[in-house]
PDB file of C-alpha atoms and ligand atoms in Angstrom:
ATOM      1  CA  MET A  30     -22.197 -14.135  11.839  1.00 45.00           C
ATOM      2  CA  ALA A  31     -25.195 -16.099  14.229  1.00 45.00           C
ATOM      3  CA  ASP A  32     -24.649 -19.256  12.209  1.00 71.00           C
ATOM      4  CA  ARG A  33     -22.038 -22.358  12.833  1.00 91.00           C
ATOM      5  CA  ARG A  34     -19.335 -20.481  10.635  1.00 96.00           C
ATOM      6  CA  ARG A  35     -15.331 -22.484  10.757  1.00 98.00           C
ATOM      7  CA  ILE A  36     -13.742 -19.474  11.801  1.00 98.00           C
ATOM      8  CA  TRP A  37      -9.578 -19.650  12.881  1.00 98.00           C
ATOM      9  CA  LEU A  38      -8.994 -16.989  15.095  1.00 98.00           C
ATOM     10  CA  THR A  39      -4.606 -15.604  15.725  1.00 98.00           C
ATOM     11  CA  GLY A  40      -3.831 -14.311  18.651  1.00 98.00           C
ATOM     12  CA  ALA A  41      -7.065 -14.914  20.915  1.00 98.00           C
ATOM     13  CA  SER A  42      -5.630 -15.742  24.468  1.00 98.00           C
ATOM     14  CA  SER A  43      -5.758 -11.608  25.834  1.00 98.00           C
ATOM     15  CA  GLY A  44      -6.851  -8.300  23.727  1.00 98.00           C
ATOM     16  CA  ILE A  45      -9.047  -7.547  20.798  1.00 98.00           C
ATOM     17  CA  GLY A  46      -8.876 -11.077  19.864  1.00 98.00           C
ATOM     18  CA  ALA A  47     -10.095 -13.039  23.404  1.00 98.00           C
ATOM     19  CA  GLN A  48     -13.076 -10.654  23.503  1.00 98.00           C
ATOM     20  CA  MET A  49     -13.492 -11.135  19.481  1.00 98.00           C
ATOM     21  CA  ALA A  50     -13.721 -14.532  20.245  1.00 98.00           C
ATOM     22  CA  GLU A  51     -16.438 -14.675  23.671  1.00 98.00           C
ATOM     23  CA  ALA A  52     -18.431 -12.447  21.169  1.00 97.00           C
ATOM     24  CA  LEU A  53     -18.056 -14.729  18.413  1.00 98.00           C
ATOM     25  CA  LEU A  54     -18.720 -17.925  20.217  1.00 98.00           C
ATOM     26  CA  VAL A  55     -21.501 -15.959  21.796  1.00 97.00           C
ATOM     27  CA  SER A  56     -22.881 -15.898  18.059  1.00 95.00           C
ATOM     28  CA  GLY A  57     -22.284 -19.385  18.355  1.00 96.00           C
ATOM     29  CA  ALA A  58     -19.465 -20.066  15.956  1.00 97.00           C
ATOM     30  CA  ARG A  59     -17.192 -22.526  15.795  1.00 98.00           C
ATOM     31  CA  LEU A  60     -13.385 -21.489  16.291  1.00 98.00           C
ATOM     32  CA  ALA A  61      -9.803 -22.837  16.286  1.00 98.00           C
ATOM     33  CA  LEU A  62      -8.303 -21.013  18.928  1.00 98.00           C
ATOM     34  CA  SER A  63      -4.349 -20.035  18.545  1.00 98.00           C
ATOM     35  CA  ALA A  64      -1.695 -18.607  20.744  1.00 98.00           C
ATOM     36  CA  ARG A  65       1.090 -19.056  22.720  1.00 98.00           C
ATOM     37  CA  THR A  66      -0.471 -18.564  25.938  1.00 98.00           C
ATOM     38  CA  LEU A  67      -3.102 -22.108  26.285  1.00 98.00           C
ATOM     39  CA  GLU A  68      -4.680 -21.025  29.946  1.00 98.00           C
ATOM     40  CA  PRO A  69      -6.732 -18.448  27.689  1.00 98.00           C
ATOM     41  CA  LEU A  70      -8.103 -20.229  25.350  1.00 98.00           C
ATOM     42  CA  LYS A  71      -8.826 -24.361  27.342  1.00 98.00           C
ATOM     43  CA  ALA A  72     -11.442 -21.393  29.157  1.00 98.00           C
ATOM     44  CA  LEU A  73     -12.596 -20.326  26.615  1.00 98.00           C
ATOM     45  CA  SER A  74     -13.441 -24.261  25.658  1.00 98.00           C
ATOM     46  CA  ASP A  75     -14.661 -25.072  28.540  1.00 98.00           C
ATOM     47  CA  ARG A  76     -17.610 -22.036  28.905  1.00 98.00           C
ATOM     48  CA  TYR A  77     -17.920 -23.364  25.440  1.00 98.00           C
ATOM     49  CA  PRO A  78     -18.074 -26.830  25.001  1.00 97.00           C
ATOM     50  CA  GLY A  79     -17.877 -28.214  21.362  1.00 96.00           C
ATOM     51  CA  GLN A  80     -17.498 -24.799  20.025  1.00 98.00           C
ATOM     52  CA  VAL A  81     -13.497 -24.567  20.679  1.00 98.00           C
ATOM     53  CA  LEU A  82     -10.731 -26.503  18.819  1.00 98.00           C
ATOM     54  CA  LEU A  83      -7.672 -25.392  20.129  1.00 98.00           C
ATOM     55  CA  VAL A  84      -4.483 -25.290  18.198  1.00 98.00           C
ATOM     56  CA  PRO A  85      -2.051 -23.539  20.234  1.00 98.00           C
ATOM     57  CA  GLY A  86       1.294 -22.225  18.805  1.00 98.00           C
ATOM     58  CA  ASP A  87       4.160 -19.770  17.554  1.00 98.00           C
ATOM     59  CA  LEU A  88       2.859 -18.601  14.792  1.00 98.00           C
ATOM     60  CA  THR A  89       6.258 -17.632  13.822  1.00 98.00           C
ATOM     61  CA  ASP A  90       7.464 -21.234  13.551  1.00 98.00           C
ATOM     62  CA  SER A  91       6.402 -21.878   9.970  1.00 98.00           C
ATOM     63  CA  VAL A  92       6.804 -26.089  11.712  1.00 98.00           C
ATOM     64  CA  GLN A  93       3.730 -25.684  14.156  1.00 98.00           C
ATOM     65  CA  VAL A  94       1.518 -23.393  11.859  1.00 98.00           C
ATOM     66  CA  ARG A  95       1.728 -26.491   9.592  1.00 98.00           C
ATOM     67  CA  GLU A  96       1.143 -28.675  12.483  1.00 98.00           C
ATOM     68  CA  ILE A  97      -2.069 -26.148  13.211  1.00 98.00           C
ATOM     69  CA  GLY A  98      -3.743 -26.565   9.632  1.00 98.00           C
ATOM     70  CA  LYS A  99      -3.575 -29.919   9.771  1.00 98.00           C
ATOM     71  CA  ARG A 100      -5.036 -30.555  12.985  1.00 98.00           C
ATOM     72  CA  ILE A 101      -7.526 -28.266  11.579  1.00 98.00           C
ATOM     73  CA  ALA A 102      -8.073 -29.630   8.306  1.00 98.00           C
ATOM     74  CA  GLN A 103      -8.846 -32.953  10.590  1.00 98.00           C
ATOM     75  CA  ALA A 104     -10.817 -31.182  12.797  1.00 98.00           C
ATOM     76  CA  TRP A 105     -12.888 -29.653  10.070  1.00 98.00           C
ATOM     77  CA  GLY A 106     -11.673 -30.033   6.807  1.00 98.00           C
ATOM     78  CA  ALA A 107     -12.017 -26.435   5.546  1.00 98.00           C
ATOM     79  CA  LEU A 108     -12.266 -22.959   7.201  1.00 98.00           C
ATOM     80  CA  ASP A 109     -15.256 -20.724   6.007  1.00 98.00           C
ATOM     81  CA  THR A 110     -13.313 -17.405   7.490  1.00 98.00           C
ATOM     82  CA  VAL A 111      -9.939 -16.571   9.177  1.00 98.00           C
ATOM     83  CA  ILE A 112      -9.104 -13.931  11.117  1.00 98.00           C
ATOM     84  CA  LEU A 113      -5.380 -13.359  11.474  1.00 98.00           C
ATOM     85  CA  ASN A 114      -5.345 -11.394  14.612  1.00 98.00           C
ATOM     86  CA  ALA A 115      -1.443 -11.836  16.447  1.00 98.00           C
ATOM     87  CA  GLY A 116       0.880  -9.434  16.920  1.00 98.00           C
ATOM     88  CA  THR A 117       3.400  -7.600  18.679  1.00 98.00           C
ATOM     89  CA  CYS A 118       5.145  -4.453  19.202  1.00 97.00           C
ATOM     90  CA  GLU A 119       8.248  -3.098  20.381  1.00 97.00           C
ATOM     91  CA  TYR A 120       9.632   0.684  19.375  1.00 96.00           C
ATOM     92  CA  VAL A 121      11.984   1.766  18.128  1.00 96.00           C
ATOM     93  CA  ASP A 122      14.533   4.187  20.158  1.00 95.00           C
ATOM     94  CA  ALA A 123      16.808   6.144  16.656  1.00 95.00           C
ATOM     95  CA  ARG A 124      19.330   6.482  19.162  1.00 95.00           C
ATOM     96  CA  GLN A 125      20.313   3.236  19.320  1.00 97.00           C
ATOM     97  CA  PHE A 126      18.940   1.444  16.170  1.00 97.00           C
ATOM     98  CA  ASP A 127      18.287  -2.677  17.260  1.00 98.00           C
ATOM     99  CA  ALA A 128      17.829  -4.405  13.605  1.00 98.00           C
ATOM    100  CA  ALA A 129      17.312  -7.548  16.020  1.00 98.00           C
ATOM    101  CA  LEU A 130      13.953  -5.416  17.182  1.00 98.00           C
ATOM    102  CA  VAL A 131      12.893  -5.355  13.581  1.00 98.00           C
ATOM    103  CA  GLU A 132      13.134  -8.877  13.023  1.00 98.00           C
ATOM    104  CA  ARG A 133      11.127  -9.788  15.778  1.00 98.00           C
ATOM    105  CA  VAL A 134       8.085  -7.319  15.282  1.00 98.00           C
ATOM    106  CA  VAL A 135       8.739  -8.205  11.392  1.00 98.00           C
ATOM    107  CA  ARG A 136       8.542 -12.230  12.124  1.00 98.00           C
ATOM    108  CA  THR A 137       5.697 -11.821  14.295  1.00 98.00           C
ATOM    109  CA  ASN A 138       3.284  -9.323  12.321  1.00 98.00           C
ATOM    110  CA  LEU A 139       4.160 -10.484   8.741  1.00 98.00           C
ATOM    111  CA  LEU A 140       5.884 -13.278   8.323  1.00 98.00           C
ATOM    112  CA  ALA A 141       4.188 -15.094  10.653  1.00 98.00           C
ATOM    113  CA  SER A 142       0.678 -13.814   8.772  1.00 98.00           C
ATOM    114  CA  SER A 143       2.367 -15.037   5.727  1.00 98.00           C
ATOM    115  CA  TYR A 144       2.696 -19.259   7.301  1.00 98.00           C
ATOM    116  CA  CYS A 145      -0.567 -18.605   7.896  1.00 98.00           C
ATOM    117  CA  LEU A 146      -2.058 -17.657   4.648  1.00 98.00           C
ATOM    118  CA  GLU A 147      -0.488 -20.873   3.790  1.00 98.00           C
ATOM    119  CA  SER A 148      -2.484 -23.038   5.917  1.00 98.00           C
ATOM    120  CA  ALA A 149      -5.560 -21.467   5.870  1.00 98.00           C
ATOM    121  CA  LEU A 150      -6.090 -21.184   1.679  1.00 98.00           C
ATOM    122  CA  PRO A 151      -6.443 -24.090   1.108  1.00 98.00           C
ATOM    123  CA  LEU A 152      -8.584 -24.643   4.046  1.00 98.00           C
ATOM    124  CA  LEU A 153     -10.802 -21.494   3.198  1.00 98.00           C
ATOM    125  CA  ARG A 154     -10.690 -22.588  -0.705  1.00 98.00           C
ATOM    126  CA  ALA A 155     -12.592 -25.956   0.585  1.00 98.00           C
ATOM    127  CA  GLY A 156     -15.230 -23.472   3.060  1.00 98.00           C
ATOM    128  CA  SER A 157     -18.785 -21.832   2.649  1.00 97.00           C
ATOM    129  CA  GLN A 158     -18.042 -18.101   1.518  1.00 97.00           C
ATOM    130  CA  PRO A 159     -14.816 -17.626   2.763  1.00 98.00           C
ATOM    131  CA  HIS A 160     -13.745 -14.310   4.130  1.00 98.00           C
ATOM    132  CA  LEU A 161     -10.121 -13.903   5.042  1.00 98.00           C
ATOM    133  CA  VAL A 162     -10.010 -11.567   7.951  1.00 98.00           C
ATOM    134  CA  GLY A 163      -6.769  -9.206   8.688  1.00 98.00           C
ATOM    135  CA  VAL A 164      -6.273  -6.714  11.411  1.00 98.00           C
ATOM    136  CA  VAL A 165      -3.050  -3.970  10.799  1.00 98.00           C
ATOM    137  CA  SER A 166      -3.373  -0.901  11.989  1.00 97.00           C
ATOM    138  CA  SER A 167      -4.091   2.748  11.650  1.00 97.00           C
ATOM    139  CA  VAL A 168      -0.143   3.582  11.745  1.00 95.00           C
ATOM    140  CA  THR A 169      -0.223   2.437   8.207  1.00 96.00           C
ATOM    141  CA  TYR A 170      -1.724   5.463   7.392  1.00 96.00           C
ATOM    142  CA  TRP A 171       0.757   8.393   8.889  1.00 93.00           C
ATOM    143  CA  PRO A 172       4.005   7.584  10.808  1.00 92.00           C
ATOM    144  CA  LEU A 173       4.082   8.188  14.077  1.00 91.00           C
ATOM    145  CA  PRO A 174       7.585   8.247  15.895  1.00 92.00           C
ATOM    146  CA  ARG A 175       9.259   5.042  17.403  1.00 94.00           C
ATOM    147  CA  ALA A 176       6.839   2.947  15.592  1.00 95.00           C
ATOM    148  CA  GLY A 177       8.677   2.493  12.306  1.00 97.00           C
ATOM    149  CA  ALA A 178       9.435  -1.532  13.001  1.00 98.00           C
ATOM    150  CA  TYR A 179       5.528  -2.019  13.831  1.00 98.00           C
ATOM    151  CA  GLY A 180       4.632   0.721  10.959  1.00 98.00           C
ATOM    152  CA  ALA A 181       6.955  -1.104   9.043  1.00 98.00           C
ATOM    153  CA  SER A 182       5.307  -4.609   9.288  1.00 98.00           C
ATOM    154  CA  LYS A 183       2.119  -4.104   9.461  1.00 98.00           C
ATOM    155  CA  ALA A 184       2.217  -1.976   6.096  1.00 98.00           C
ATOM    156  CA  GLY A 185       3.878  -5.060   5.070  1.00 98.00           C
ATOM    157  CA  LEU A 186       0.534  -6.742   5.984  1.00 98.00           C
ATOM    158  CA  ARG A 187      -1.797  -4.267   4.913  1.00 98.00           C
ATOM    159  CA  TYR A 188       0.175  -5.043   1.070  1.00 98.00           C
ATOM    160  CA  LEU A 189       0.446  -8.180   1.147  1.00 98.00           C
ATOM    161  CA  LEU A 190      -3.600  -8.985   2.213  1.00 98.00           C
ATOM    162  CA  GLU A 191      -4.129  -6.109  -0.175  1.00 98.00           C
ATOM    163  CA  SER A 192      -2.712  -7.324  -3.356  1.00 98.00           C
ATOM    164  CA  LEU A 193      -3.656 -10.977  -2.074  1.00 98.00           C
ATOM    165  CA  ARG A 194      -7.611  -9.572  -2.418  1.00 98.00           C
ATOM    166  CA  ILE A 195      -7.441  -8.911  -6.162  1.00 98.00           C
ATOM    167  CA  ASP A 196      -5.542 -12.241  -6.563  1.00 98.00           C
ATOM    168  CA  LEU A 197      -8.619 -14.536  -4.248  1.00 98.00           C
ATOM    169  CA  ALA A 198     -11.205 -12.552  -5.626  1.00 97.00           C
ATOM    170  CA  GLN A 199     -11.682 -14.370  -8.959  1.00 97.00           C
ATOM    171  CA  GLU A 200     -12.368 -17.722  -6.157  1.00 97.00           C
ATOM    172  CA  ASN A 201     -15.123 -15.275  -4.262  1.00 97.00           C
ATOM    173  CA  ILE A 202     -12.529 -15.189  -0.896  1.00 98.00           C
ATOM    174  CA  ASP A 203     -13.640 -11.366  -0.070  1.00 98.00           C
ATOM    175  CA  VAL A 204     -10.671  -9.649   2.095  1.00 98.00           C
ATOM    176  CA  THR A 205     -11.108  -7.170   4.916  1.00 98.00           C
ATOM    177  CA  LEU A 206      -8.413  -5.469   6.764  1.00 98.00           C
ATOM    178  CA  VAL A 207      -9.203  -3.940  10.204  1.00 98.00           C
ATOM    179  CA  SER A 208      -7.685  -0.533  11.205  1.00 98.00           C
ATOM    180  CA  PRO A 209      -7.515   0.027  14.417  1.00 98.00           C
ATOM    181  CA  GLY A 210      -6.998   3.048  16.723  1.00 96.00           C
ATOM    182  CA  PHE A 211      -5.255   2.791  20.028  1.00 96.00           C
ATOM    183  CA  VAL A 212      -7.476   0.038  22.172  1.00 97.00           C
ATOM    184  CA  ASP A 213      -6.579  -0.897  25.651  1.00 95.00           C
ATOM    185  CA  THR A 214      -4.798  -4.020  25.276  1.00 96.00           C
ATOM    186  CA  PRO A 215      -1.430  -5.456  27.392  1.00 92.00           C
ATOM    187  CA  LEU A 216       0.347  -4.229  23.821  1.00 94.00           C
ATOM    188  CA  THR A 217      -0.493  -0.900  24.417  1.00 93.00           C
ATOM    189  CA  GLU A 218      -0.439  -0.795  28.440  1.00 89.00           C
ATOM    190  CA  ASN A 219       3.507   0.072  28.440  1.00 86.00           C
ATOM    191  CA  ASN A 220       3.229   3.123  25.875  1.00 88.00           C
ATOM    192  CA  ASP A 221       4.080   6.102  27.529  1.00 86.00           C
ATOM    193  CA  PHE A 222       2.423   8.715  25.633  1.00 84.00           C
ATOM    194  CA  PRO A 223      -0.927  10.006  25.478  1.00 84.00           C
ATOM    195  CA  MET A 224      -3.712   7.716  23.687  1.00 90.00           C
ATOM    196  CA  PRO A 225      -5.938   9.552  21.904  1.00 90.00           C
ATOM    197  CA  MET A 226      -9.755   8.320  21.374  1.00 92.00           C
ATOM    198  CA  ARG A 227      -9.317   4.688  22.596  1.00 95.00           C
ATOM    199  CA  TRP A 228     -11.810   2.094  22.995  1.00 97.00           C
ATOM    200  CA  SER A 229     -11.587  -0.240  25.450  1.00 97.00           C
ATOM    201  CA  ALA A 230     -10.939  -3.986  23.730  1.00 98.00           C
ATOM    202  CA  GLN A 231     -14.183  -5.215  24.351  1.00 98.00           C
ATOM    203  CA  LYS A 232     -15.603  -1.925  22.616  1.00 98.00           C
ATOM    204  CA  ALA A 233     -13.472  -2.728  19.332  1.00 98.00           C
ATOM    205  CA  ALA A 234     -13.924  -6.591  19.031  1.00 98.00           C
ATOM    206  CA  GLN A 235     -17.734  -5.764  19.080  1.00 98.00           C
ATOM    207  CA  HIS A 236     -17.482  -3.407  16.320  1.00 98.00           C
ATOM    208  CA  ILE A 237     -14.851  -5.799  14.288  1.00 98.00           C
ATOM    209  CA  CYS A 238     -17.502  -8.642  14.975  1.00 98.00           C
ATOM    210  CA  GLN A 239     -20.610  -6.502  13.739  1.00 97.00           C
ATOM    211  CA  ARG A 240     -19.299  -5.740  11.290  1.00 98.00           C
ATOM    212  CA  LEU A 241     -17.339  -8.334   9.641  1.00 97.00           C
ATOM    213  CA  GLU A 242     -20.843  -9.910   8.684  1.00 94.00           C
ATOM    214  CA  LYS A 243     -21.039  -7.278   5.486  1.00 97.00           C
ATOM    215  CA  ARG A 244     -17.343  -8.201   4.283  1.00 98.00           C
ATOM    216  CA  PRO A 245     -16.109  -4.737   4.437  1.00 98.00           C
ATOM    217  CA  LEU A 246     -12.692  -3.748   2.332  1.00 98.00           C
ATOM    218  CA  GLU A 247     -11.934  -2.026   5.893  1.00 98.00           C
ATOM    219  CA  ILE A 248     -12.691  -1.736   9.159  1.00 98.00           C
ATOM    220  CA  ALA A 249     -11.070   1.262  10.783  1.00 98.00           C
ATOM    221  CA  PHE A 250     -12.142   2.989  13.782  1.00 98.00           C
ATOM    222  CA  PRO A 251     -12.223   5.188  16.219  1.00 98.00           C
ATOM    223  CA  ALA A 252     -13.952   7.210  13.363  1.00 97.00           C
ATOM    224  CA  PRO A 253     -12.868  10.459  14.163  1.00 97.00           C
ATOM    225  CA  PHE A 254      -9.275   8.964  14.547  1.00 96.00           C
ATOM    226  CA  ILE A 255      -9.133   7.916  11.399  1.00 96.00           C
ATOM    227  CA  ALA A 256     -10.166  11.136   9.822  1.00 96.00           C
ATOM    228  CA  ILE A 257      -7.928  12.920  11.261  1.00 95.00           C
ATOM    229  CA  LEU A 258      -4.907  10.397  10.411  1.00 95.00           C
ATOM    230  CA  ARG A 259      -5.786  11.089   6.976  1.00 95.00           C
ATOM    231  CA  LEU A 260      -6.049  14.446   6.606  1.00 95.00           C
ATOM    232  CA  LEU A 261      -2.633  14.728   8.228  1.00 95.00           C
ATOM    233  CA  ALA A 262      -1.607  12.212   5.293  1.00 95.00           C
ATOM    234  CA  ASN A 263      -2.338  14.161   2.963  1.00 95.00           C
ATOM    235  CA  LEU A 264      -0.854  17.841   3.813  1.00 95.00           C
ATOM    236  CA  PRO A 265       2.489  18.592   2.355  1.00 95.00           C
ATOM    237  CA  LYS A 266       5.340  16.220   2.885  1.00 94.00           C
ATOM    238  CA  ARG A 267       7.233  19.029   5.086  1.00 96.00           C
ATOM    239  CA  LEU A 268       4.275  19.563   7.299  1.00 94.00           C
ATOM    240  CA  GLN A 269       3.780  16.009   7.646  1.00 92.00           C
ATOM    241  CA  VAL A 270       7.483  15.756   9.024  1.00 93.00           C
ATOM    242  CA  ALA A 271       6.730  18.868  10.711  1.00 93.00           C
ATOM    243  CA  LEU A 272       3.852  17.590  12.923  1.00 92.00           C
ATOM    244  CA  GLY A 273       6.008  14.231  13.614  1.00 90.00           C
ATOM    245  CA  LYS A 274       8.764  15.845  15.048  1.00 91.00           C
ATOM    246  CA  ARG A 275       6.520  17.942  17.186  1.00 89.00           C
ATOM    247  CA  LEU A 276       4.644  14.354  18.563  1.00 86.00           C
ATOM    248  CA  ALA A 277       8.171  13.158  19.044  1.00 87.00           C
ATOM    249  CA  ARG A 278       9.347  15.294  21.462  1.00 72.00           C
ATOM    250  CA  THR A 279       5.776  15.630  23.205  1.00 63.00           C
ATOM    251  CA  SER A 280       5.430  11.604  23.239  1.00 57.00           C
ATOM    252  CA  ASP A 281       7.386  10.923  25.687  1.00 52.00           C
ATOM    253  CA  GLY A 282       8.994  13.926  26.924  1.00 43.00           C
ATOM    254  CA  LYS A 283      12.587  13.116  25.635  1.00 44.00           C
ATOM    255  CA  PRO A 284      13.295  13.259  21.425  1.00 36.00           C
ATOM    256  CA  SER A 285      13.083   9.733  20.166  1.00 35.00           C
TER     257      SER A 285
HETATM  258  N1  NAP B 109      -3.986  -2.731  20.980  1.00 55.46           N
HETATM  259  C1  NAP B 109      -4.009  -1.327  20.289  1.00 55.46           C
HETATM  260  O1  NAP B 109      -4.119  -0.311  20.190  1.00 55.46           O
HETATM  261  C2  NAP B 109      -4.027  -1.679  18.553  1.00 55.46           C
HETATM  262  C3  NAP B 109      -3.996  -0.533  17.531  1.00 55.46           C
HETATM  263  C4  NAP B 109      -4.029  -1.266  16.401  1.00 55.46           C
HETATM  264  C5  NAP B 109      -3.526  -2.396  16.166  1.00 55.46           C
HETATM  265  N2  NAP B 109      -3.654  -3.408  17.168  1.00 55.46           N
HETATM  266  C6  NAP B 109      -3.524  -4.818  16.960  1.00 55.46           C
HETATM  267  O2  NAP B 109      -4.388  -5.473  17.478  1.00 55.46           O
HETATM  268  C7  NAP B 109      -3.596  -7.370  17.321  1.00 55.46           C
HETATM  269  C8  NAP B 109      -4.550  -7.811  18.333  1.00 55.46           C
HETATM  270  O3  NAP B 109      -3.311  -6.298  19.429  1.00 55.46           O
HETATM  271  P1  NAP B 109      -3.812  -6.205  20.550  1.00 55.46           P
HETATM  272  O4  NAP B 109      -4.166  -5.127  20.779  1.00 55.46           O
HETATM  273  O5  NAP B 109      -5.343  -7.320  21.301  1.00 55.46           O
HETATM  274  O6  NAP B 109      -3.003  -6.966  21.831  1.00 55.46           O
HETATM  275  P2  NAP B 109      -2.271  -8.210  22.580  1.00 55.46           P
HETATM  276  O7  NAP B 109      -3.510  -8.464  23.694  1.00 55.46           O
HETATM  277  O8  NAP B 109      -1.027  -8.367  23.434  1.00 55.46           O
HETATM  278  O9  NAP B 109      -2.031  -9.534  21.581  1.00 55.46           O
HETATM  279  C9  NAP B 109      -1.442  -9.964  20.905  1.00 55.46           C
HETATM  280  C10 NAP B 109      -1.605 -11.346  20.829  1.00 55.46           C
HETATM  281  O10 NAP B 109      -1.338 -12.040  19.347  1.00 55.46           O
HETATM  282  C11 NAP B 109      -1.157 -13.409  20.253  1.00 55.46           C
HETATM  283  N3  NAP B 109       1.239 -13.473  19.896  1.00 55.46           N
HETATM  284  C12 NAP B 109       1.414 -12.915  20.250  1.00 55.46           C
HETATM  285  N4  NAP B 109       2.668 -13.090  19.298  1.00 55.46           N
HETATM  286  C13 NAP B 109       2.301 -14.452  18.993  1.00 55.46           C
HETATM  287  C14 NAP B 109       2.693 -15.774  18.564  1.00 55.46           C
HETATM  288  N5  NAP B 109       4.899 -15.689  18.388  1.00 55.46           N
HETATM  289  N6  NAP B 109       2.548 -16.931  18.189  1.00 55.46           N
HETATM  290  C15 NAP B 109       0.946 -16.846  18.627  1.00 55.46           C
HETATM  291  N7  NAP B 109       0.157 -16.032  18.720  1.00 55.46           N
HETATM  292  C16 NAP B 109       1.607 -14.530  19.401  1.00 55.46           C
HETATM  293  C17 NAP B 109      -0.795 -12.401  21.869  1.00 55.46           C
HETATM  294  O11 NAP B 109      -1.258 -14.843  22.182  1.00 55.46           O
HETATM  295  P3  NAP B 109       0.167 -15.320  23.795  1.00 55.46           P
HETATM  296  O12 NAP B 109       1.382 -14.041  23.666  1.00 55.46           O
HETATM  297  O13 NAP B 109      -0.448 -16.214  24.262  1.00 55.46           O
HETATM  298  O14 NAP B 109       0.997 -15.567  22.190  1.00 55.46           O
HETATM  299  C18 NAP B 109      -1.998 -12.389  22.090  1.00 55.46           C
HETATM  300  O15 NAP B 109      -3.282 -13.236  22.330  1.00 55.46           O
HETATM  301  C19 NAP B 109      -2.198  -6.861  17.054  1.00 55.46           C
HETATM  302  O16 NAP B 109      -1.988  -7.626  15.478  1.00 55.46           O
HETATM  303  C20 NAP B 109      -2.394  -5.854  17.365  1.00 55.46           C
HETATM  304  O17 NAP B 109      -1.274  -5.000  16.310  1.00 55.46           O
HETATM  305  C21 NAP B 109      -3.641  -3.620  18.406  1.00 55.46           C
END
């Protein structure tokens, strides 16, 4: 991606998104950066003058997202790549099931992404070799305990993007899904269970950015972790449930 591609990257204020922003800016791309926290976006803009368009906002607010789309249209007239990376995670306590928690997670991970799609697609149609990228999660391969809200939101986003991929193929808009395993970021820092094979955010971002150039259908990592999840998903259902229950017992020392 060593060119002046016009990229809208969401969730650029921390974690994987902040590291992707850095890698893409080094490659010479122009970036429209979104998140609610302005300071880290501003810091990138100061370090890479002329390459950054600041489009902060709360992406769960459809009005703000439309405004962001208008600002990108005014500044650039088009987008070549959109990377829907913004996301959140909260864990379900099945003993005190909280529908509001599910609503919050789905709103950020699925609905906000759909608001972004509404603004982004007309701009991508006007872009050069358009590429739509969505960060889902390896959790969509195999259900993990307490991850019901997060997994449901990411499975929903996966379906939305995989279905859109078929619809958008006739317009030559490529769609890539990114499925990270565990990555060290503010999103995972309070996890109270082991996170096998976890990567740094920088390593994850480098991996994603290198592979994006080839526009694969999916970028899933780390490979051994993904292979294990895929293997588990192919086991008989009862065995999967037994293994899941075992994981629930050992994940935080208390049953979930
Ligand atoms: N870390 C992992 O192990 C892992 C694994 C699989 C998938 N993922 C996915 O990777 C993506 C990046 O996550 P991360 O781990 O890098 O977490 P992170 O450091 O918490 O980053 C999340 C980003 O999303 C932004 N965001 C959240 N809610 C927003 C909202 N309402 N409006 C605008 N921006 C919002 C945050 O910015 P503000 O708070 O400033 O708004 C932040 O920039 C997420 O989609 C996550 O689900 C992460």
